[in-house]
PDB file of C-alpha atoms in Angstrom:
ATOM      1  CA  MET A  50      11.825   2.809 -15.823  1.00  0.00           C
ATOM      2  CA  PRO A  51       8.713   4.709 -14.686  1.00  0.00           C
ATOM      3  CA  PRO A  52       5.450   2.776 -14.163  1.00  0.00           C
ATOM      4  CA  TYR A  53       2.781   3.101 -16.803  1.00  0.00           C
ATOM      5  CA  ALA A  54      -0.932   2.435 -17.099  1.00  0.00           C
ATOM      6  CA  TYR A  55      -3.270   2.665 -20.060  1.00  0.00           C
ATOM      7  CA  ASP A  56      -6.361   4.818 -20.516  1.00  0.00           C
ATOM      8  CA  GLU A  57      -9.673   3.775 -22.108  1.00  0.00           C
ATOM      9  CA  ASN A  58      -8.252   4.535 -25.558  1.00  0.00           C
ATOM     10  CA  GLY A  59      -5.220   2.331 -25.066  1.00  0.00           C
ATOM     11  CA  ARG A  60      -2.840   5.259 -24.685  1.00  0.00           C
ATOM     12  CA  ARG A  61       0.029   4.883 -22.255  1.00  0.00           C
ATOM     13  CA  VAL A  62      -0.089   7.214 -19.257  1.00  0.00           C
ATOM     14  CA  MET A  63       1.883   7.467 -16.064  1.00  0.00           C
ATOM     15  CA  ALA A  64       0.540   5.171 -13.363  1.00  0.00           C
ATOM     16  CA  PRO A  65      -0.174   6.709  -9.952  1.00  0.00           C
ATOM     17  CA  SER A  66       2.838   6.846  -7.663  1.00  0.00           C
ATOM     18  CA  LYS A  67       2.896   5.054  -4.312  1.00  0.00           C
ATOM     19  CA  GLY A  68       2.435   8.421  -2.627  1.00  0.00           C
ATOM     20  CA  GLU A  69      -0.619   9.228  -4.737  1.00  0.00           C
ATOM     21  CA  LEU A  70      -2.112   5.814  -4.003  1.00  0.00           C
ATOM     22  CA  ARG A  71      -1.479   6.262  -0.270  1.00  0.00           C
ATOM     23  CA  GLU A  72      -3.077   9.721  -0.327  1.00  0.00           C
ATOM     24  CA  LYS A  73      -6.127   8.312  -2.133  1.00  0.00           C
ATOM     25  CA  ALA A  74      -6.390   5.522   0.442  1.00  0.00           C
ATOM     26  CA  ILE A  75      -6.296   8.064   3.271  1.00  0.00           C
ATOM     27  CA  LEU A  76      -9.046  10.123   1.642  1.00  0.00           C
ATOM     28  CA  ASP A  77     -11.160   7.052   0.918  1.00  0.00           C
ATOM     29  CA  GLU A  78     -10.980   6.005   4.559  1.00  0.00           C
ATOM     30  CA  ALA A  79     -11.702   9.559   5.703  1.00  0.00           C
ATOM     31  CA  GLU A  80     -14.803   9.652   3.530  1.00  0.00           C
ATOM     32  CA  LYS A  81     -16.000   6.386   5.088  1.00  0.00           C
ATOM     33  CA  GLN A  82     -15.543   7.965   8.499  1.00  0.00           C
ATOM     34  CA  LEU A  83     -17.562  10.994   7.463  1.00  0.00           C
ATOM     35  CA  ILE A  84     -20.402   8.612   6.637  1.00  0.00           C
ATOM     36  CA  ASP A  85     -20.044   6.487   9.774  1.00  0.00           C
ATOM     37  CA  ILE A  86     -19.248   9.001  12.526  1.00  0.00           C
ATOM     38  CA  GLY A  87     -19.405  12.500  10.991  1.00  0.00           C
ATOM     39  CA  PRO A  88     -16.792  15.277  10.863  1.00  0.00           C
ATOM     40  CA  ASP A  89     -16.966  16.206  14.552  1.00  0.00           C
ATOM     41  CA  ALA A  90     -16.021  12.732  15.797  1.00  0.00           C
ATOM     42  CA  MET A  91     -13.399  12.182  13.119  1.00  0.00           C
ATOM     43  CA  THR A  92      -9.820  12.893  14.207  1.00  0.00           C
ATOM     44  CA  VAL A  93      -6.358  12.696  12.676  1.00  0.00           C
ATOM     45  CA  ASN A  94      -5.752   9.619  14.815  1.00  0.00           C
ATOM     46  CA  SER A  95      -8.961   7.861  13.754  1.00  0.00           C
ATOM     47  CA  ILE A  96      -8.188   8.556  10.093  1.00  0.00           C
ATOM     48  CA  ALA A  97      -4.654   7.216  10.459  1.00  0.00           C
ATOM     49  CA  ILE A  98      -5.857   4.042  12.184  1.00  0.00           C
ATOM     50  CA  ALA A  99      -8.507   3.449   9.516  1.00  0.00           C
ATOM     51  CA  ALA A 100      -5.899   3.971   6.776  1.00  0.00           C
ATOM     52  CA  GLY A 101      -3.483   1.543   8.466  1.00  0.00           C
ATOM     53  CA  ILE A 102      -0.733   4.101   9.012  1.00  0.00           C
ATOM     54  CA  THR A 103       0.744   5.969  11.952  1.00  0.00           C
ATOM     55  CA  ARG A 104      -0.373   9.446  12.904  1.00  0.00           C
ATOM     56  CA  GLY A 105       3.087  10.713  11.979  1.00  0.00           C
ATOM     57  CA  ALA A 106       2.837   9.122   8.532  1.00  0.00           C
ATOM     58  CA  LEU A 107      -0.497  10.842   7.944  1.00  0.00           C
ATOM     59  CA  TYR A 108       1.090  14.206   8.763  1.00  0.00           C
ATOM     60  CA  PHE A 109       3.425  13.628   5.828  1.00  0.00           C
ATOM     61  CA  TYR A 110       0.357  14.061   3.567  1.00  0.00           C
ATOM     62  CA  PHE A 111      -1.967  16.294   5.588  1.00  0.00           C
ATOM     63  CA  ARG A 112      -1.226  18.835   8.318  1.00  0.00           C
ATOM     64  CA  SER A 113      -4.596  18.567  10.085  1.00  0.00           C
ATOM     65  CA  LYS A 114      -8.083  17.108   9.991  1.00  0.00           C
ATOM     66  CA  ASN A 115      -9.254  20.237   8.195  1.00  0.00           C
ATOM     67  CA  ASP A 116      -6.646  19.605   5.504  1.00  0.00           C
ATOM     68  CA  VAL A 117      -8.085  16.115   5.014  1.00  0.00           C
ATOM     69  CA  LEU A 118     -11.606  17.524   4.819  1.00  0.00           C
ATOM     70  CA  ALA A 119     -10.474  20.176   2.352  1.00  0.00           C
ATOM     71  CA  ALA A 120      -8.868  17.530   0.146  1.00  0.00           C
ATOM     72  CA  LEU A 121     -12.083  15.496   0.221  1.00  0.00           C
ATOM     73  CA  VAL A 122     -14.102  18.551  -0.749  1.00  0.00           C
ATOM     74  CA  GLN A 123     -11.634  19.451  -3.479  1.00  0.00           C
ATOM     75  CA  ARG A 124     -11.847  16.111  -5.256  1.00  0.00           C
ATOM     76  CA  VAL A 125     -15.648  16.168  -5.125  1.00  0.00           C
ATOM     77  CA  VAL A 126     -16.027  19.759  -6.328  1.00  0.00           C
ATOM     78  CA  GLU A 127     -13.608  19.119  -9.182  1.00  0.00           C
ATOM     79  CA  GLU A 128     -15.829  16.265 -10.347  1.00  0.00           C
ATOM     80  CA  LEU A 129     -18.973  18.338  -9.806  1.00  0.00           C
ATOM     81  CA  SER A 130     -17.709  21.396 -11.671  1.00  0.00           C
ATOM     82  CA  SER A 131     -16.411  19.271 -14.531  1.00  0.00           C
ATOM     83  CA  ALA A 132     -19.680  17.342 -14.823  1.00  0.00           C
ATOM     84  CA  VAL A 133     -21.748  20.532 -15.121  1.00  0.00           C
ATOM     85  CA  ALA A 134     -19.260  22.276 -17.412  1.00  0.00           C
ATOM     86  CA  THR A 135     -19.309  19.452 -19.973  1.00  0.00           C
ATOM     87  CA  ARG A 136     -23.069  19.305 -20.409  1.00  0.00           C
ATOM     88  CA  GLN A 137     -23.386  22.075 -23.015  1.00  0.00           C
ATOM     89  CA  LYS A 138     -20.828  20.403 -25.267  1.00  0.00           C
ATOM     90  CA  ALA A 139     -22.292  16.952 -24.661  1.00  0.00           C
ATOM     91  CA  ILE A 140     -25.856  18.076 -25.501  1.00  0.00           C
ATOM     92  CA  PRO A 141     -25.382  21.120 -27.774  1.00  0.00           C
ATOM     93  CA  ASP A 142     -28.812  21.101 -29.442  1.00  0.00           C
ATOM     94  CA  SER A 143     -30.955  21.355 -26.307  1.00  0.00           C
ATOM     95  CA  PRO A 144     -29.883  23.718 -23.512  1.00  0.00           C
ATOM     96  CA  LEU A 145     -32.763  22.525 -21.331  1.00  0.00           C
ATOM     97  CA  ASP A 146     -31.719  18.888 -21.703  1.00  0.00           C
ATOM     98  CA  ALA A 147     -28.141  19.942 -20.960  1.00  0.00           C
ATOM     99  CA  LEU A 148     -29.295  21.610 -17.730  1.00  0.00           C
ATOM    100  CA  LYS A 149     -31.394  18.584 -16.807  1.00  0.00           C
ATOM    101  CA  SER A 150     -28.398  16.346 -17.401  1.00  0.00           C
ATOM    102  CA  ALA A 151     -26.259  18.599 -15.191  1.00  0.00           C
ATOM    103  CA  ILE A 152     -28.845  18.313 -12.421  1.00  0.00           C
ATOM    104  CA  GLU A 153     -28.978  14.537 -12.828  1.00  0.00           C
ATOM    105  CA  LEU A 154     -25.190  14.298 -12.564  1.00  0.00           C
ATOM    106  CA  THR A 155     -25.254  16.553  -9.506  1.00  0.00           C
ATOM    107  CA  GLY A 156     -27.795  14.245  -7.888  1.00  0.00           C
ATOM    108  CA  ASP A 157     -25.560  11.275  -8.668  1.00  0.00           C
ATOM    109  CA  LEU A 158     -22.668  12.994  -6.921  1.00  0.00           C
ATOM    110  CA  TRP A 159     -24.843  13.678  -3.892  1.00  0.00           C
ATOM    111  CA  SER A 160     -25.734   9.977  -3.914  1.00  0.00           C
ATOM    112  CA  ARG A 161     -22.096   8.854  -4.060  1.00  0.00           C
ATOM    113  CA  HIS A 162     -20.429  11.595  -1.998  1.00  0.00           C
ATOM    114  CA  GLY A 163     -23.260  13.089   0.034  1.00  0.00           C
ATOM    115  CA  ALA A 164     -21.318  12.985   3.291  1.00  0.00           C
ATOM    116  CA  VAL A 165     -18.545  15.120   1.806  1.00  0.00           C
ATOM    117  CA  MET A 166     -20.950  17.567   0.196  1.00  0.00           C
ATOM    118  CA  ARG A 167     -22.932  17.934   3.410  1.00  0.00           C
ATOM    119  CA  ALA A 168     -19.692  18.554   5.282  1.00  0.00           C
ATOM    120  CA  ALA A 169     -18.751  21.210   2.728  1.00  0.00           C
ATOM    121  CA  VAL A 170     -22.006  23.052   3.355  1.00  0.00           C
ATOM    122  CA  ASP A 171     -21.855  22.625   7.138  1.00  0.00           C
ATOM    123  CA  LEU A 172     -18.180  23.531   7.545  1.00  0.00           C
ATOM    124  CA  SER A 173     -18.041  26.475   5.140  1.00  0.00           C
ATOM    125  CA  PRO A 174     -18.970  29.057   7.826  1.00  0.00           C
ATOM    126  CA  SER A 175     -16.128  27.939  10.121  1.00  0.00           C
ATOM    127  CA  VAL A 176     -13.393  26.453   7.907  1.00  0.00           C
ATOM    128  CA  PRO A 177     -12.121  29.044   5.393  1.00  0.00           C
ATOM    129  CA  VAL A 178     -10.318  26.581   3.113  1.00  0.00           C
ATOM    130  CA  VAL A 179     -13.498  24.526   2.714  1.00  0.00           C
ATOM    131  CA  ALA A 180     -15.531  27.701   2.170  1.00  0.00           C
ATOM    132  CA  ASN A 181     -13.160  28.820  -0.584  1.00  0.00           C
ATOM    133  CA  LEU A 182     -13.367  25.476  -2.367  1.00  0.00           C
ATOM    134  CA  TRP A 183     -17.151  25.273  -2.127  1.00  0.00           C
ATOM    135  CA  ASP A 184     -17.637  28.897  -3.195  1.00  0.00           C
ATOM    136  CA  SER A 185     -15.333  28.334  -6.154  1.00  0.00           C
ATOM    137  CA  ALA A 186     -17.435  25.353  -7.218  1.00  0.00           C
ATOM    138  CA  ARG A 187     -20.598  27.434  -6.924  1.00  0.00           C
ATOM    139  CA  ARG A 188     -19.092  30.125  -9.149  1.00  0.00           C
ATOM    140  CA  GLU A 189     -18.005  27.631 -11.786  1.00  0.00           C
ATOM    141  CA  ILE A 190     -21.397  25.921 -11.766  1.00  0.00           C
ATOM    142  CA  HIS A 191     -23.118  29.295 -12.002  1.00  0.00           C
ATOM    143  CA  GLN A 192     -20.996  30.242 -15.003  1.00  0.00           C
ATOM    144  CA  SER A 193     -21.703  26.964 -16.797  1.00  0.00           C
ATOM    145  CA  ALA A 194     -25.434  26.994 -16.016  1.00  0.00           C
ATOM    146  CA  ARG A 195     -25.749  30.656 -16.999  1.00  0.00           C
ATOM    147  CA  ALA A 196     -24.231  29.887 -20.399  1.00  0.00           C
ATOM    148  CA  MET A 197     -26.762  27.082 -20.913  1.00  0.00           C
ATOM    149  CA  ALA A 198     -29.630  29.324 -19.831  1.00  0.00           C
ATOM    150  CA  VAL A 199     -28.583  32.082 -22.246  1.00  0.00           C
ATOM    151  CA  ALA A 200     -28.262  29.499 -25.024  1.00  0.00           C
ATOM    152  CA  GLY A 201     -31.849  28.515 -24.208  1.00  0.00           C
ATOM    153  CA  GLY A 202     -33.128  32.061 -24.716  1.00  0.00           C
ATOM    154  CA  VAL A 203     -32.903  33.568 -21.236  1.00  0.00           C
ATOM    155  CA  ALA A 204     -31.896  37.239 -21.288  1.00  0.00           C
ATOM    156  CA  ALA A 205     -28.176  37.685 -20.659  1.00  0.00           C
ATOM    157  CA  ASP A 206     -28.616  40.947 -18.708  1.00  0.00           C
ATOM    158  CA  ASP A 207     -27.800  41.366 -15.013  1.00  0.00           C
ATOM    159  CA  GLY A 208     -31.257  42.488 -13.900  1.00  0.00           C
ATOM    160  CA  PRO A 209     -33.535  40.514 -11.557  1.00  0.00           C
ATOM    161  CA  ASP A 210     -35.105  38.713 -14.537  1.00  0.00           C
ATOM    162  CA  GLY A 211     -31.786  38.066 -16.270  1.00  0.00           C
ATOM    163  CA  ALA A 212     -29.872  34.824 -16.517  1.00  0.00           C
ATOM    164  CA  GLY A 213     -27.331  35.797 -13.851  1.00  0.00           C
ATOM    165  CA  ALA A 214     -29.830  36.469 -11.070  1.00  0.00           C
ATOM    166  CA  LEU A 215     -32.117  33.582 -11.951  1.00  0.00           C
ATOM    167  CA  VAL A 216     -29.308  31.045 -12.155  1.00  0.00           C
ATOM    168  CA  HIS A 217     -27.803  32.341  -8.898  1.00  0.00           C
ATOM    169  CA  ALA A 218     -31.101  31.687  -7.094  1.00  0.00           C
ATOM    170  CA  LEU A 219     -31.592  28.324  -8.790  1.00  0.00           C
ATOM    171  CA  VAL A 220     -28.097  27.103  -7.928  1.00  0.00           C
ATOM    172  CA  ALA A 221     -28.727  27.969  -4.270  1.00  0.00           C
ATOM    173  CA  MET A 222     -32.104  26.214  -4.391  1.00  0.00           C
ATOM    174  CA  THR A 223     -30.517  23.146  -5.977  1.00  0.00           C
ATOM    175  CA  GLU A 224     -27.859  22.888  -3.277  1.00  0.00           C
ATOM    176  CA  ARG A 225     -30.403  23.245  -0.480  1.00  0.00           C
ATOM    177  CA  THR A 226     -32.854  20.750  -1.980  1.00  0.00           C
ATOM    178  CA  PHE A 227     -30.213  18.065  -2.427  1.00  0.00           C
ATOM    179  CA  TYR A 228     -28.788  18.834   1.027  1.00  0.00           C
ATOM    180  CA  ASP A 229     -32.177  18.476   2.712  1.00  0.00           C
ATOM    181  CA  ALA A 230     -32.927  15.252   0.819  1.00  0.00           C
ATOM    182  CA  ALA A 231     -29.559  13.809   1.868  1.00  0.00           C
ATOM    183  CA  VAL A 232     -30.049  14.774   5.528  1.00  0.00           C
ATOM    184  CA  GLN A 233     -33.589  13.394   5.628  1.00  0.00           C
ATOM    185  CA  GLY A 234     -32.739  10.200   3.739  1.00  0.00           C
ATOM    186  CA  ALA A 235     -35.241  11.123   1.023  1.00  0.00           C
ATOM    187  CA  SER A 236     -34.964  10.056  -2.594  1.00  0.00           C
ATOM    188  CA  LEU A 237     -32.258  12.014  -4.394  1.00  0.00           C
ATOM    189  CA  ASP A 238     -33.752  10.904  -7.724  1.00  0.00           C
ATOM    190  CA  ASP A 239     -37.070  12.503  -6.746  1.00  0.00           C
ATOM    191  CA  ALA A 240     -35.235  15.619  -5.603  1.00  0.00           C
ATOM    192  CA  ALA A 241     -33.441  15.796  -8.957  1.00  0.00           C
ATOM    193  CA  ARG A 242     -36.712  15.536 -10.874  1.00  0.00           C
ATOM    194  CA  THR A 243     -38.283  18.312  -8.791  1.00  0.00           C
ATOM    195  CA  ILE A 244     -35.232  20.508  -9.322  1.00  0.00           C
ATOM    196  CA  GLN A 245     -35.382  19.891 -13.078  1.00  0.00           C
ATOM    197  CA  VAL A 246     -39.017  21.025 -13.143  1.00  0.00           C
ATOM    198  CA  VAL A 247     -38.237  24.180 -11.156  1.00  0.00           C
ATOM    199  CA  TRP A 248     -35.334  25.123 -13.442  1.00  0.00           C
ATOM    200  CA  GLY A 249     -37.383  24.596 -16.572  1.00  0.00           C
ATOM    201  CA  ARG A 250     -40.316  26.630 -15.324  1.00  0.00           C
ATOM    202  CA  ALA A 251     -38.248  29.405 -13.768  1.00  0.00           C
ATOM    203  CA  LEU A 252     -36.207  29.878 -16.944  1.00  0.00           C
ATOM    204  CA  ARG A 253     -39.229  29.289 -19.210  1.00  0.00           C
ATOM    205  CA  MET A 254     -37.241  26.903 -21.341  1.00  0.00           C
ATOM    206  CA  SER A 255     -38.825  24.076 -23.310  1.00  0.00           C
TER     207      SER A 255
END
């Protein structure tokens, strides 16, 4: 009989398999290594040792260190994209508050997974699979934020003053501001508040 778990509503769902739990453990240990020693010093062997498995066993799940890094980036960007995408439905009556909430959630992710997000930015120029994942997240965030901006009265056209161009610039600014705060050890909460102010003023939403 297959294993089951229960969600927050008491509904029965399939429990994670042993393989899924082992893969999660590998990624959790890899993320700790990103924090402690950084991506350059991290190796397949160091990840395997930290996860309590052999190097050969790790290759059953991941073909290389870059595959591990890509999997780390993927699980973070999925959470990031989902968090931003849900804001308009969660706060339908105030597009500005929805955008502010999206920024707050993004800051929370930088707080919890900053090492992975920094690695995504740093490795994108040299690791195509990471670049594709990070660029995909940017596009999804742009689409969600653009919809919120248009709902808040920003022109939907594609000109330099339109929602597309403004949101594109603001998304890039948001990434860089959180990145710099994470690198410098500055307050991510303060960075989030500054970013919220910039978005509101740039989009002239109230």
